[in-house]
XYZ file of C-alpha atoms in Angstrom:
394
model
C -0.426 0.317 0.328
C 2.610 2.343 0.856
C 4.594 1.903 -2.855
C 1.665 2.977 -4.026
C 0.596 5.398 -2.219
C 3.936 7.736 -2.496
C 3.925 6.675 -6.618
C 0.531 8.230 -6.516
C 1.681 11.218 -4.534
C 4.438 11.493 -6.742
C 1.650 11.707 -9.968
C -0.084 14.550 -8.430
C 3.444 16.891 -7.530
C 5.264 16.148 -10.120
C 3.233 16.134 -12.866
C 3.102 13.131 -14.557
C -0.007 15.343 -16.927
C 0.251 15.415 -20.370
C 1.148 11.936 -21.472
C 1.263 13.225 -25.246
C 3.626 16.246 -24.652
C 7.143 13.160 -24.370
C 9.262 13.332 -27.046
C 7.409 12.792 -30.487
C 4.358 10.542 -29.428
C 0.862 11.393 -31.168
C -0.943 13.560 -30.497
C -3.798 11.219 -28.154
C -6.835 11.464 -28.873
C -10.410 11.399 -26.924
C -10.068 9.947 -23.663
C -8.239 7.011 -22.522
C -9.465 4.691 -19.748
C -7.799 1.246 -18.173
C -7.506 -0.080 -15.035
C -3.576 -1.438 -13.213
C -3.629 -3.133 -10.031
C -7.319 -2.001 -9.380
C -6.452 1.464 -10.216
C -8.166 3.594 -12.909
C -5.848 5.188 -15.343
C -8.118 8.646 -16.705
C -5.769 10.156 -18.920
C -7.143 12.967 -21.276
C -5.303 14.448 -23.086
C -5.180 17.848 -24.278
C -9.323 19.607 -21.925
C -9.658 22.033 -24.926
C -9.859 18.631 -27.378
C -12.573 17.056 -25.810
C -16.678 18.178 -26.812
C -18.882 16.978 -24.222
C -22.539 17.365 -24.837
C -23.846 20.700 -23.102
C -25.688 20.364 -19.741
C -28.566 21.446 -18.430
C -28.874 23.269 -15.214
C -32.445 23.764 -13.549
C -32.568 25.681 -10.109
C -34.348 24.094 -7.492
C -33.780 27.088 -5.017
C -31.369 30.160 -3.350
C -30.888 31.446 -0.283
C -31.426 34.855 -2.527
C -34.284 34.312 -3.117
C -35.451 32.394 0.302
C -34.524 35.205 2.271
C -31.909 33.857 4.548
C -28.421 35.317 5.921
C -25.199 33.934 5.249
C -22.121 34.802 7.043
C -19.178 32.924 5.592
C -20.172 29.883 4.271
C -17.647 27.236 4.938
C -18.423 23.882 2.738
C -21.934 21.928 2.247
C -22.735 18.460 1.796
C -25.847 16.461 -0.407
C -28.258 14.293 2.027
C -29.122 11.198 0.795
C -32.735 11.987 1.623
C -32.303 14.352 -0.988
C -32.201 18.048 1.594
C -27.886 20.188 1.745
C -26.556 21.143 5.018
C -24.498 24.116 4.645
C -21.531 25.555 7.054
C -23.154 28.830 7.794
C -19.232 29.617 9.665
C -19.537 32.917 10.220
C -22.780 31.433 12.350
C -21.535 29.125 14.218
C -23.603 26.951 12.851
C -24.744 23.825 10.504
C -27.976 24.916 8.094
C -29.903 21.900 7.138
C -32.299 22.618 4.544
C -35.499 20.167 2.628
C -34.961 19.281 -1.330
C -37.487 22.589 -1.377
C -35.145 24.384 -0.141
C -37.697 25.657 3.833
C -34.814 25.575 6.644
C -35.521 21.520 8.025
C -32.958 22.340 11.255
C -30.380 25.250 12.196
C -27.806 22.888 13.858
C -25.016 23.944 16.376
C -24.441 27.437 17.864
C -21.473 29.513 19.271
C -19.402 27.111 22.447
C -17.638 24.226 23.419
C -20.727 21.529 24.482
C -22.141 18.390 22.055
C -22.924 20.270 18.927
C -21.751 23.540 19.467
C -19.586 24.750 17.137
C -16.547 27.368 17.555
C -16.206 27.670 13.759
C -17.009 24.725 11.479
C -15.411 24.534 8.762
C -15.766 20.873 6.922
C -18.583 19.092 6.033
C -18.821 15.634 5.422
C -21.514 13.126 4.444
C -22.535 9.500 5.447
C -25.375 7.364 5.647
C -26.967 8.692 9.036
C -26.525 12.480 7.781
C -22.785 14.255 8.065
C -20.224 14.968 10.349
C -19.337 18.380 11.542
C -15.696 19.578 11.861
C -14.264 22.183 13.890
C -11.172 23.545 12.772
C -11.245 25.224 16.317
C -11.435 22.642 18.519
C -10.306 19.983 15.989
C -13.043 18.216 16.732
C -15.700 16.061 14.384
C -19.266 16.042 15.187
C -21.642 14.161 14.214
C -25.427 14.488 13.146
C -27.951 12.448 11.485
C -30.182 14.466 8.422
C -32.765 15.580 10.738
C -30.285 17.546 12.458
C -30.370 14.779 15.408
C -26.401 15.425 17.758
C -25.091 11.373 17.803
C -21.728 11.757 19.270
C -18.473 13.652 18.938
C -14.223 13.175 19.127
C -11.765 15.003 19.024
C -8.743 14.443 15.599
C -6.154 16.151 17.221
C -4.282 18.454 19.339
C -5.591 21.891 19.123
C -3.253 24.641 17.925
C -3.150 28.503 16.605
C -0.784 27.888 13.939
C -2.644 25.370 11.982
C -6.182 23.068 11.770
C -6.647 20.667 10.106
C -8.718 19.893 6.861
C -10.236 16.460 6.974
C -11.405 14.381 3.302
C -12.928 11.329 3.723
C -13.482 9.158 6.151
C -15.009 5.221 6.213
C -17.228 3.492 8.267
C -14.243 2.096 10.252
C -13.664 5.203 12.014
C -9.771 5.868 9.123
C -9.653 9.197 8.119
C -8.256 11.217 5.380
C -6.942 14.886 6.173
C -4.581 17.435 5.584
C -3.179 21.271 6.896
C -6.278 23.288 6.512
C -5.534 27.023 6.587
C -1.746 27.830 7.973
C -0.856 30.975 9.431
C 3.001 31.431 8.978
C 4.658 34.634 7.463
C 7.390 34.917 6.168
C 10.177 37.378 4.593
C 9.666 39.458 1.613
C 8.802 37.100 -1.996
C 6.659 34.332 -2.850
C 7.048 30.824 -1.768
C 4.727 27.824 -1.620
C 3.147 26.197 1.202
C 3.034 22.152 1.514
C 1.041 20.202 4.084
C 1.373 16.904 5.127
C -1.326 13.712 3.577
C -2.564 13.059 7.503
C -4.270 8.918 8.221
C -6.008 9.098 11.613
C -7.258 4.928 12.032
C -7.982 6.386 16.262
C -9.845 9.303 17.334
C -6.941 11.405 19.473
C -3.914 9.321 18.659
C -1.145 11.049 16.339
C -1.682 10.579 12.450
C 0.360 8.508 10.376
C 2.301 10.747 7.689
C 1.814 9.519 3.706
C 3.796 12.187 2.233
C 3.882 15.822 1.947
C 2.148 18.078 -1.079
C 2.147 21.483 -2.190
C -0.507 23.758 -0.964
C -1.677 27.457 -0.874
C 1.023 29.244 -2.719
C 1.614 32.992 -0.884
C 3.764 36.507 -1.462
C 4.800 37.749 1.537
C 5.578 41.886 2.212
C 7.639 43.827 4.950
C 4.937 46.007 7.414
C 5.590 48.987 9.028
C 6.574 48.903 12.607
C 8.442 45.493 11.332
C 5.770 43.395 10.681
C 5.353 41.382 8.007
C 1.361 40.334 5.112
C 1.095 38.347 2.761
C -1.549 37.825 -0.093
C -2.580 35.292 -2.642
C 0.029 36.223 -5.970
C -1.896 36.560 -9.242
C -2.069 33.373 -10.571
C -0.585 31.822 -7.983
C -0.989 27.849 -7.413
C -2.363 26.159 -5.155
C -4.201 22.181 -3.934
C -7.004 20.785 -5.166
C -8.636 18.774 -1.915
C -11.669 17.425 -1.354
C -13.901 14.482 -0.497
C -17.013 12.428 -0.963
C -17.973 9.760 2.283
C -14.778 8.107 2.497
C -12.856 9.152 -0.954
C -10.894 12.495 -0.821
C -9.302 13.799 -4.138
C -5.738 16.170 -4.196
C -4.561 17.834 -7.334
C -2.576 20.321 -7.587
C -2.941 23.082 -10.908
C 0.448 23.336 -11.831
C -0.214 20.351 -13.218
C -3.665 18.795 -14.586
C -3.287 15.999 -12.287
C -5.775 14.282 -10.218
C -5.341 11.710 -7.109
C -8.777 9.221 -5.335
C -7.939 7.843 -2.579
C -9.957 5.867 -0.063
C -9.775 6.214 3.349
C -7.321 4.210 4.590
C -4.883 5.573 1.817
C -4.994 3.601 -1.170
C -4.697 5.411 -4.464
C -7.860 4.164 -6.647
C -8.009 6.583 -9.345
C -5.889 9.036 -11.548
C -6.341 11.500 -13.939
C -4.430 12.944 -16.416
C -4.696 15.524 -18.523
C -3.461 19.274 -20.118
C -5.150 22.218 -20.307
C -4.301 26.116 -19.057
C -0.575 27.117 -18.790
C -1.304 30.448 -20.680
C 0.652 33.812 -20.450
C 0.274 35.420 -18.141
C -1.068 39.624 -20.078
C -0.521 42.623 -18.331
C -3.544 43.919 -18.759
C -4.378 40.144 -16.508
C -1.988 41.707 -14.078
C -3.240 45.403 -13.482
C -6.853 44.025 -13.569
C -5.559 41.497 -10.281
C -3.719 44.323 -8.640
C -7.010 46.546 -8.674
C -9.070 43.719 -7.308
C -6.655 42.787 -4.830
C -6.485 47.020 -3.809
C -10.261 47.405 -4.292
C -10.757 44.235 -0.843
C -9.466 46.068 1.192
C -11.628 48.956 0.605
C -11.648 52.689 -0.219
C -8.893 53.716 2.112
C -5.816 51.434 1.420
C -2.444 51.678 3.124
C -0.041 53.086 0.995
C 2.458 50.536 2.640
C -0.041 47.786 0.964
C -0.264 49.673 -2.037
C 3.601 49.254 -2.781
C 3.477 45.520 -2.027
C 0.540 44.795 -4.482
C 2.546 47.010 -6.806
C 5.466 45.266 -6.052
C 4.734 41.590 -5.248
C 6.325 38.847 -7.761
C 3.257 37.204 -10.235
C 3.309 34.212 -11.400
C 3.810 34.412 -15.382
C 1.292 31.616 -16.950
C -2.187 30.565 -15.657
C -2.507 27.079 -13.759
C -3.809 24.041 -15.695
C -7.292 24.315 -13.877
C -9.046 26.062 -11.380
C -10.555 23.554 -8.929
C -11.993 20.458 -8.562
C -15.299 18.413 -6.633
C -15.363 14.686 -5.718
C -18.464 13.082 -6.247
C -20.393 9.174 -5.887
C -18.625 6.969 -6.997
C -15.671 8.946 -7.982
C -17.328 11.381 -10.662
C -15.045 13.875 -11.093
C -15.795 17.845 -11.699
C -13.329 19.583 -12.884
C -13.294 23.742 -13.398
C -10.975 24.684 -16.224
C -9.169 28.021 -15.560
C -10.552 30.698 -17.511
C -9.163 34.160 -18.550
C -9.468 37.811 -16.929
C -12.326 39.413 -18.001
C -14.533 36.093 -18.708
C -17.882 35.925 -17.045
C -18.445 32.072 -17.424
C -16.212 29.485 -15.922
C -16.197 25.891 -18.083
C -16.564 22.908 -15.917
C -15.909 19.223 -16.965
C -17.957 16.809 -16.075
C -16.685 13.093 -15.604
C -19.125 10.053 -15.357
C -17.608 6.415 -12.501
C -16.711 5.262 -15.660
C -13.791 7.847 -16.182
C -15.474 9.780 -19.460
C -17.254 12.939 -19.817
C -19.776 12.443 -19.415
C -21.102 16.876 -20.508
C -19.872 20.553 -19.943
C -21.707 22.949 -18.112
C -20.649 27.166 -17.882
C -21.661 28.267 -14.875
C -20.363 32.230 -13.103
C -16.753 32.078 -13.517
C -16.976 34.216 -9.676
C -18.638 30.646 -8.015
C -18.069 28.456 -6.416
C -18.759 24.673 -6.601
C -19.416 23.009 -3.178
C -21.097 19.612 -3.264
C -22.281 17.649 -6.491
C -23.542 14.103 -7.163
C -25.799 12.478 -9.723
C -27.800 15.114 -10.658
C -27.764 18.188 -8.023
C -24.861 20.549 -7.650
C -24.037 23.481 -4.856
C -23.363 26.969 -6.098
C -21.862 29.484 -3.958
C -22.067 33.593 -5.255
C -20.353 36.233 -3.751
C -21.940 39.387 -4.755
C -20.106 42.846 -5.347
C -21.161 43.853 -1.114
C -19.753 40.892 0.113
C -23.098 38.926 0.369
C -23.326 35.194 -0.084
C -25.900 33.567 -1.506
C -26.061 29.393 -2.423
C -27.118 27.892 -4.932
C -29.215 24.403 -5.468
C -29.400 22.728 -9.314
C -30.258 19.731 -10.886
C -28.966 18.782 -14.322
C -29.257 16.259 -16.403
């Protein structure tokens, strides 16, 4: 198991991405799917050459239309009863929606008691309902689909420096996780964080480290008085990591390479292809600088203006934007969009590895969860007001 997992981590982090890019090998035509020692290998080839059918989304409900205010949405999972669980992190609660959009229950609230949260950051679907992970308390709490508190258990020691992001958990309680937010500050320049891939086999016990992965890229600069600041660099690289029940999806958007793991650490699927990688233009850099300063509001400190103007950037676009895992190892891949594009194309891969279709969704939207015929989209307007939309698609 160790050798197989190590090979998968190497493929994710070292760019075994484009099967048609070595030497004078002929260009791949069509998607190739094969099985090797129980691992499904999906070779997409150049993404721009794929032409799957357009899928049609139909809105089921919107939190804005229902008059529901959200504050810092952290995660979402689609439930087996047709409902939706939504981590409203800023309010320390999980909202349970029925299939028609009505609120079935509000779970949690600020506190450290059973069923309460200090900062709920991640949700994982279970057969009974969902698990909610509290990043500050380092605790997993399980709830039924109706919102009844079932049980809780610690996952790791509490830390002010880093927090965990659970990705997958199986019936035996084995949990795969990576580091979530890392609160490190370094001298000036640009650097990528790294994260271990951790396997927890016993509640509260120290995890096994299965490998090390590249994570969020940051650019750092100084502040008056000797302090430091940081921001994501323009067109910087990041880890793509998420899960669905007992499966985890991990990739590095420097190359189009995604790996699926079972919760016990076994590699089960590799997805490779090529995409993105365009040269970043001067106009795109200026648009990034303007957007970054606008996020700070009208009274931007001079030091921050100088920091943004002089911050280093990547000279090419990432290979892809994001990826989401669904049931039976189906995967949605959010393709890279150019600056100014109003929509982003999402490639939908079915459980068999072949493209099932594609959708064009708002470029600034985030797909939080998917299943065979539904997906959850998070959007934020110019006033930083969040809206979650549940769609069906076919």
